[in-house]
mmCIF file of N, CA and C in Angstrom:
data_model
loop_
_atom_site.group_PDB
_atom_site.id
_atom_site.type_symbol
_atom_site.label_atom_id
_atom_site.label_comp_id
_atom_site.label_asym_id
_atom_site.label_seq_id
_atom_site.Cartn_x
_atom_site.Cartn_y
_atom_site.Cartn_z
ATOM 1 N N MET A 1 120.381 181.769 121.414
ATOM 2 C CA MET A 1 121.677 181.106 120.353
ATOM 3 C C MET A 1 122.131 182.574 119.434
ATOM 4 N N GLN A 2 123.541 182.535 119.525
ATOM 5 C CA GLN A 2 124.009 183.414 118.464
ATOM 6 C C GLN A 2 124.216 183.187 116.962
ATOM 7 N N LYS A 3 124.188 184.376 116.433
ATOM 8 C CA LYS A 3 124.563 183.516 114.695
ATOM 9 C C LYS A 3 125.637 183.315 114.275
ATOM 10 N N LYS A 4 125.919 182.809 113.414
ATOM 11 C CA LYS A 4 127.184 182.377 112.651
ATOM 12 C C LYS A 4 127.820 183.518 111.822
ATOM 13 N N ILE A 5 128.584 184.109 112.049
ATOM 14 C CA ILE A 5 129.157 184.799 111.952
ATOM 15 C C ILE A 5 130.129 183.902 110.361
ATOM 16 N N PRO A 6 130.003 184.773 108.965
ATOM 17 C CA PRO A 6 130.359 184.208 107.803
ATOM 18 C C PRO A 6 131.678 184.544 107.955
ATOM 19 N N GLN A 7 132.880 183.711 107.508
ATOM 20 C CA GLN A 7 134.199 183.899 107.494
ATOM 21 C C GLN A 7 134.893 183.984 105.710
ATOM 22 N N ARG A 8 135.310 184.813 105.378
ATOM 23 C CA ARG A 8 136.369 184.735 104.176
ATOM 24 C C ARG A 8 137.928 184.819 104.207
ATOM 25 N N GLN A 9 138.258 184.286 102.993
ATOM 26 C CA GLN A 9 140.032 184.111 103.245
ATOM 27 C C GLN A 9 140.215 185.724 102.411
ATOM 28 N N CYS A 10 141.113 186.035 102.948
ATOM 29 C CA CYS A 10 142.196 187.198 102.251
ATOM 30 C C CYS A 10 142.671 186.760 101.277
ATOM 31 N N MET A 11 142.459 187.260 100.065
ATOM 32 C CA MET A 11 143.614 186.717 98.942
ATOM 33 C C MET A 11 144.933 187.153 99.137
ATOM 34 N N GLY A 12 145.227 188.488 100.166
ATOM 35 C CA GLY A 12 146.576 188.940 100.190
ATOM 36 C C GLY A 12 147.575 187.827 101.284
ATOM 37 N N CYS A 13 146.777 188.123 102.599
ATOM 38 C CA CYS A 13 147.489 187.183 103.514
ATOM 39 C C CYS A 13 147.134 186.217 104.364
ATOM 40 N N ARG A 14 145.841 185.464 103.217
ATOM 41 C CA ARG A 14 145.624 183.860 103.288
ATOM 42 C C ARG A 14 145.026 183.776 104.520
ATOM 43 N N GLU A 15 144.335 185.245 105.404
ATOM 44 C CA GLU A 15 143.756 184.633 106.758
ATOM 45 C C GLU A 15 142.173 184.369 106.462
ATOM 46 N N ARG A 16 141.922 183.633 107.067
ATOM 47 C CA ARG A 16 140.293 183.874 107.324
ATOM 48 C C ARG A 16 139.709 185.083 108.213
ATOM 49 N N LYS A 17 138.670 185.839 108.145
ATOM 50 C CA LYS A 17 138.289 187.168 108.988
ATOM 51 C C LYS A 17 136.840 186.844 108.786
ATOM 52 N N ASN A 18 136.609 187.665 109.575
ATOM 53 C CA ASN A 18 134.860 188.527 109.481
ATOM 54 C C ASN A 18 134.636 188.825 108.203
ATOM 55 N N LYS A 19 133.518 188.332 107.492
ATOM 56 C CA LYS A 19 133.428 188.651 106.041
ATOM 57 C C LYS A 19 133.219 190.446 105.908
ATOM 58 N N ARG A 20 132.234 190.662 107.475
ATOM 59 C CA ARG A 20 131.924 192.229 107.461
ATOM 60 C C ARG A 20 133.249 193.052 107.342
ATOM 61 N N ASP A 21 134.185 192.612 107.675
ATOM 62 C CA ASP A 21 135.410 193.138 107.955
ATOM 63 C C ASP A 21 136.165 193.527 106.879
ATOM 64 N N MET A 22 135.973 192.614 105.713
ATOM 65 C CA MET A 22 136.762 192.531 104.418
ATOM 66 C C MET A 22 136.202 193.555 103.602
ATOM 67 N N ILE A 23 137.054 193.422 102.309
ATOM 68 C CA ILE A 23 136.716 194.560 100.969
ATOM 69 C C ILE A 23 136.505 193.613 99.865
ATOM 70 N N ARG A 24 135.300 193.228 99.629
ATOM 71 C CA ARG A 24 135.013 192.871 98.206
ATOM 72 C C ARG A 24 135.121 193.171 97.083
ATOM 73 N N VAL A 25 135.854 192.192 96.267
ATOM 74 C CA VAL A 25 135.887 192.580 94.659
ATOM 75 C C VAL A 25 135.133 191.893 94.029
ATOM 76 N N VAL A 26 134.460 192.101 93.088
ATOM 77 C CA VAL A 26 133.258 191.703 92.362
ATOM 78 C C VAL A 26 133.856 191.537 90.413
ATOM 79 N N ARG A 27 134.106 190.093 90.123
ATOM 80 C CA ARG A 27 133.904 190.033 88.769
ATOM 81 C C ARG A 27 132.156 190.084 88.361
ATOM 82 N N THR A 28 131.511 190.938 87.601
ATOM 83 C CA THR A 28 130.351 191.199 87.443
ATOM 84 C C THR A 28 130.014 190.136 86.452
ATOM 85 N N THR A 29 128.678 190.335 86.255
ATOM 86 C CA THR A 29 127.969 189.260 84.900
ATOM 87 C C THR A 29 128.505 189.565 83.353
ATOM 88 N N ASP A 30 129.047 190.722 83.458
ATOM 89 C CA ASP A 30 129.190 191.508 82.074
ATOM 90 C C ASP A 30 130.866 191.230 81.690
ATOM 91 N N GLY A 31 131.574 191.343 82.991
ATOM 92 C CA GLY A 31 132.875 190.681 82.882
ATOM 93 C C GLY A 31 133.739 191.703 83.524
ATOM 94 N N GLY A 32 133.109 193.053 84.136
ATOM 95 C CA GLY A 32 133.832 193.723 84.257
ATOM 96 C C GLY A 32 133.956 193.528 85.731
ATOM 97 N N VAL A 33 135.042 194.410 86.757
ATOM 98 C CA VAL A 33 135.293 193.824 87.922
ATOM 99 C C VAL A 33 135.317 195.425 88.691
ATOM 100 N N CYS A 34 134.541 195.296 90.037
ATOM 101 C CA CYS A 34 134.240 196.713 90.295
ATOM 102 C C CYS A 34 134.687 196.424 92.042
ATOM 103 N N LEU A 35 134.695 197.228 92.973
ATOM 104 C CA LEU A 35 134.164 196.772 94.671
ATOM 105 C C LEU A 35 132.674 197.373 95.006
ATOM 106 N N ASP A 36 132.711 196.320 95.643
ATOM 107 C CA ASP A 36 131.398 195.800 96.248
ATOM 108 C C ASP A 36 131.131 196.049 97.638
ATOM 109 N N PHE A 37 130.762 196.785 98.554
ATOM 110 C CA PHE A 37 130.361 197.647 99.547
ATOM 111 C C PHE A 37 129.509 197.031 100.223
ATOM 112 N N SER A 38 128.366 196.667 99.668
ATOM 113 C CA SER A 38 127.474 196.166 99.957
ATOM 114 C C SER A 38 127.411 194.305 100.597
ATOM 115 N N GLY A 39 128.396 194.057 99.703
ATOM 116 C CA GLY A 39 128.614 192.778 99.745
ATOM 117 C C GLY A 39 127.337 192.060 99.131
ATOM 118 N N LYS A 40 126.676 192.473 98.395
ATOM 119 C CA LYS A 40 125.312 191.913 97.399
ATOM 120 C C LYS A 40 125.349 191.846 96.069
ATOM 121 N N LEU A 41 126.227 192.492 95.327
ATOM 122 C CA LEU A 41 126.291 192.700 93.595
ATOM 123 C C LEU A 41 126.009 191.512 93.379
ATOM 124 N N ASN A 42 125.680 191.173 92.320
ATOM 125 C CA ASN A 42 125.614 189.406 91.920
ATOM 126 C C ASN A 42 126.911 189.349 91.194
ATOM 127 N N GLY A 43 127.687 188.105 90.626
ATOM 128 C CA GLY A 43 129.212 188.031 90.103
ATOM 129 C C GLY A 43 129.781 187.258 91.284
ATOM 130 N N ARG A 44 131.324 186.867 90.957
ATOM 131 C CA ARG A 44 132.126 186.029 91.653
ATOM 132 C C ARG A 44 133.219 186.602 92.593
ATOM 133 N N GLY A 45 132.786 186.723 93.743
ATOM 134 C CA GLY A 45 133.969 187.973 94.164
ATOM 135 C C GLY A 45 135.241 187.027 95.079
ATOM 136 N N ALA A 46 135.861 187.821 95.697
ATOM 137 C CA ALA A 46 137.049 187.640 96.025
ATOM 138 C C ALA A 46 137.367 189.044 97.284
ATOM 139 N N TYR A 47 137.897 188.609 98.437
ATOM 140 C CA TYR A 47 138.210 189.752 99.688
ATOM 141 C C TYR A 47 139.356 189.770 100.138
ATOM 142 N N VAL A 48 139.250 190.861 100.325
ATOM 143 C CA VAL A 48 140.870 191.255 100.955
ATOM 144 C C VAL A 48 140.881 191.747 102.028
ATOM 145 N N CYS A 49 141.985 191.847 103.086
ATOM 146 C CA CYS A 49 141.371 192.915 104.434
ATOM 147 C C CYS A 49 141.655 194.248 103.870
ATOM 148 N N PRO A 50 141.155 194.977 104.728
ATOM 149 C CA PRO A 50 141.496 196.484 104.310
ATOM 150 C C PRO A 50 142.558 196.860 105.259
ATOM 151 N N ASP A 51 143.657 196.494 104.552
ATOM 152 C CA ASP A 51 145.484 196.542 105.047
ATOM 153 C C ASP A 51 146.071 196.536 103.756
ATOM 154 N N PRO A 52 146.671 198.001 103.465
ATOM 155 C CA PRO A 52 147.666 198.150 102.507
ATOM 156 C C PRO A 52 148.830 197.097 101.794
ATOM 157 N N GLU A 53 149.081 196.633 103.200
ATOM 158 C CA GLU A 53 150.470 195.790 102.944
ATOM 159 C C GLU A 53 149.432 193.794 102.157
ATOM 160 N N CYS A 54 148.093 193.968 102.659
ATOM 161 C CA CYS A 54 147.742 192.759 101.764
ATOM 162 C C CYS A 54 147.303 192.970 100.930
ATOM 163 N N LEU A 55 146.775 194.260 100.116
ATOM 164 C CA LEU A 55 146.381 194.696 98.883
ATOM 165 C C LEU A 55 147.994 194.659 98.103
ATOM 166 N N LYS A 56 149.324 194.779 98.660
ATOM 167 C CA LYS A 56 150.288 194.946 97.883
ATOM 168 C C LYS A 56 150.574 193.123 97.693
ATOM 169 N N LYS A 57 150.405 192.884 98.729
ATOM 170 C CA LYS A 57 150.743 190.957 98.314
ATOM 171 C C LYS A 57 150.038 190.290 97.657
ATOM 172 N N ALA A 58 148.389 190.793 97.131
ATOM 173 C CA ALA A 58 147.465 189.918 96.317
ATOM 174 C C ALA A 58 147.365 190.684 94.696
ATOM 175 N N GLN A 59 148.199 191.975 94.985
ATOM 176 C CA GLN A 59 149.001 192.488 93.782
ATOM 177 C C GLN A 59 150.031 191.741 92.851
ATOM 178 N N LYS A 60 151.036 191.437 94.002
ATOM 179 C CA LYS A 60 151.609 190.942 93.647
ATOM 180 C C LYS A 60 152.172 189.551 92.638
ATOM 181 N N SER A 61 150.791 188.611 93.485
ATOM 182 C CA SER A 61 150.686 187.329 93.480
ATOM 183 C C SER A 61 150.173 187.243 92.507
ATOM 184 N N ARG A 62 149.102 188.343 92.101
ATOM 185 C CA ARG A 62 148.120 188.479 91.012
ATOM 186 C C ARG A 62 147.041 187.247 91.736
ATOM 187 N N ALA A 63 146.591 187.118 92.951
ATOM 188 C CA ALA A 63 145.639 186.136 93.834
ATOM 189 C C ALA A 63 144.341 186.638 93.216
ATOM 190 N N LEU A 64 143.899 187.930 92.961
ATOM 191 C CA LEU A 64 142.699 188.387 92.561
ATOM 192 C C LEU A 64 142.131 188.099 91.246
ATOM 193 N N GLU A 65 143.243 188.237 90.342
ATOM 194 C CA GLU A 65 143.127 187.968 88.538
ATOM 195 C C GLU A 65 143.324 186.634 88.909
ATOM 196 N N ARG A 66 143.628 185.273 89.697
ATOM 197 C CA ARG A 66 143.689 183.819 89.251
ATOM 198 C C ARG A 66 142.073 183.717 89.931
ATOM 199 N N CYS A 67 142.010 184.451 91.100
ATOM 200 C CA CYS A 67 140.362 184.038 91.850
ATOM 201 C C CYS A 67 139.349 184.761 91.135
ATOM 202 N N LEU A 68 139.370 185.866 90.397
ATOM 203 C CA LEU A 68 138.022 186.232 89.622
ATOM 204 C C LEU A 68 138.486 185.823 87.795
ATOM 205 N N GLU A 69 139.259 184.959 87.850
ATOM 206 C CA GLU A 69 139.601 184.293 86.399
ATOM 207 C C GLU A 69 139.616 185.532 84.971
ATOM 208 N N VAL A 70 139.774 187.158 85.554
ATOM 209 C CA VAL A 70 139.751 188.012 85.037
ATOM 210 C C VAL A 70 140.980 188.814 84.837
ATOM 211 N N PRO A 71 141.600 189.768 84.179
ATOM 212 C CA PRO A 71 142.569 190.425 84.124
ATOM 213 C C PRO A 71 142.190 191.835 85.016
ATOM 214 N N ILE A 72 142.777 192.229 86.293
ATOM 215 C CA ILE A 72 142.295 193.210 87.030
ATOM 216 C C ILE A 72 142.882 194.907 86.464
ATOM 217 N N PRO A 73 142.074 195.665 86.473
ATOM 218 C CA PRO A 73 142.610 197.365 85.686
ATOM 219 C C PRO A 73 143.726 197.823 86.712
ATOM 220 N N GLN A 74 144.450 198.469 86.582
ATOM 221 C CA GLN A 74 144.968 199.145 87.596
ATOM 222 C C GLN A 74 144.331 200.265 88.522
ATOM 223 N N GLU A 75 143.258 200.677 87.818
ATOM 224 C CA GLU A 75 142.428 201.358 88.296
ATOM 225 C C GLU A 75 141.610 200.758 89.290
ATOM 226 N N VAL A 76 141.321 199.714 89.727
ATOM 227 C CA VAL A 76 140.482 198.985 90.602
ATOM 228 C C VAL A 76 141.329 198.827 91.977
ATOM 229 N N TYR A 77 142.964 198.435 91.367
ATOM 230 C CA TYR A 77 144.002 198.430 92.585
ATOM 231 C C TYR A 77 144.101 199.922 93.481
ATOM 232 N N ASP A 78 144.080 200.863 92.800
ATOM 233 C CA ASP A 78 144.168 202.340 92.815
ATOM 234 C C ASP A 78 143.270 202.485 93.955
ATOM 235 N N ARG A 79 141.570 202.356 93.733
ATOM 236 C CA ARG A 79 140.564 202.692 94.265
ATOM 237 C C ARG A 79 140.708 201.885 95.414
ATOM 238 N N LEU A 80 141.197 200.968 95.642
ATOM 239 C CA LEU A 80 141.393 199.689 96.467
ATOM 240 C C LEU A 80 142.160 200.494 97.629
ATOM 241 N N ALA A 81 143.618 200.697 97.303
ATOM 242 C CA ALA A 81 144.408 201.519 97.937
ATOM 243 C C ALA A 81 143.494 202.888 98.565
ATOM 244 N N LYS A 82 142.868 203.828 97.710
ATOM 245 C CA LYS A 82 142.635 204.963 97.886
ATOM 246 C C LYS A 82 141.206 204.520 99.257
ATOM 247 N N GLU A 83 140.171 203.778 99.301
ATOM 248 C CA GLU A 83 139.537 203.056 100.356
ATOM 249 C C GLU A 83 140.144 202.909 101.839
ATOM 250 N N MET A 84 141.083 202.041 101.492
ATOM 251 C CA MET A 84 141.669 201.446 102.623
ATOM 252 C C MET A 84 142.176 202.939 103.112
ATOM 253 N N GLU A 85 143.069 203.708 102.906
ATOM 254 C CA GLU A 85 143.687 204.894 103.564
ATOM 255 C C GLU A 85 142.586 205.845 104.297
ATOM 256 N N ALA A 86 141.404 205.853 103.361
ATOM 257 C CA ALA A 86 140.054 206.577 103.978
ATOM 258 C C ALA A 86 139.399 206.127 105.180
ATOM 259 N N GLN A 87 139.488 204.419 105.275
ATOM 260 C CA GLN A 87 138.962 204.035 106.403
ATOM 261 C C GLN A 87 139.944 204.557 107.629
ATOM 262 N N PRO A 88 139.375 204.710 108.475
ATOM 263 C CA PRO A 88 140.174 204.727 110.077
ATOM 264 C C PRO A 88 140.444 203.061 110.366
ATOM 265 N N ARG A 89 141.817 203.121 110.901
ATOM 266 C CA ARG A 89 142.346 202.015 111.601
ATOM 267 C C ARG A 89 141.493 201.847 113.071
ATOM 268 N N GLY A 90 141.139 200.396 113.387
ATOM 269 C CA GLY A 90 140.267 199.803 114.385
ATOM 270 C C GLY A 90 141.401 199.172 115.164
#
């Protein structure tokens, strides 16, 4: 029997995709915001497709800020964009 693959919704395009294919942004227990590539950090998480267009939509609509209930520093958006450029397109 095949294992169920967890699905998460992208905060940019609002599509449901495999959790492993997305980038997780976490509000940690101390209120900070960081990227979680392991998917195991404690805290509230939100997901974004590894697509710069999805990131732009999420930033423009403030979807990540609403989901995490905390302001997102520009450095986090910059790091997300840099990580997306570094990833090979599949």
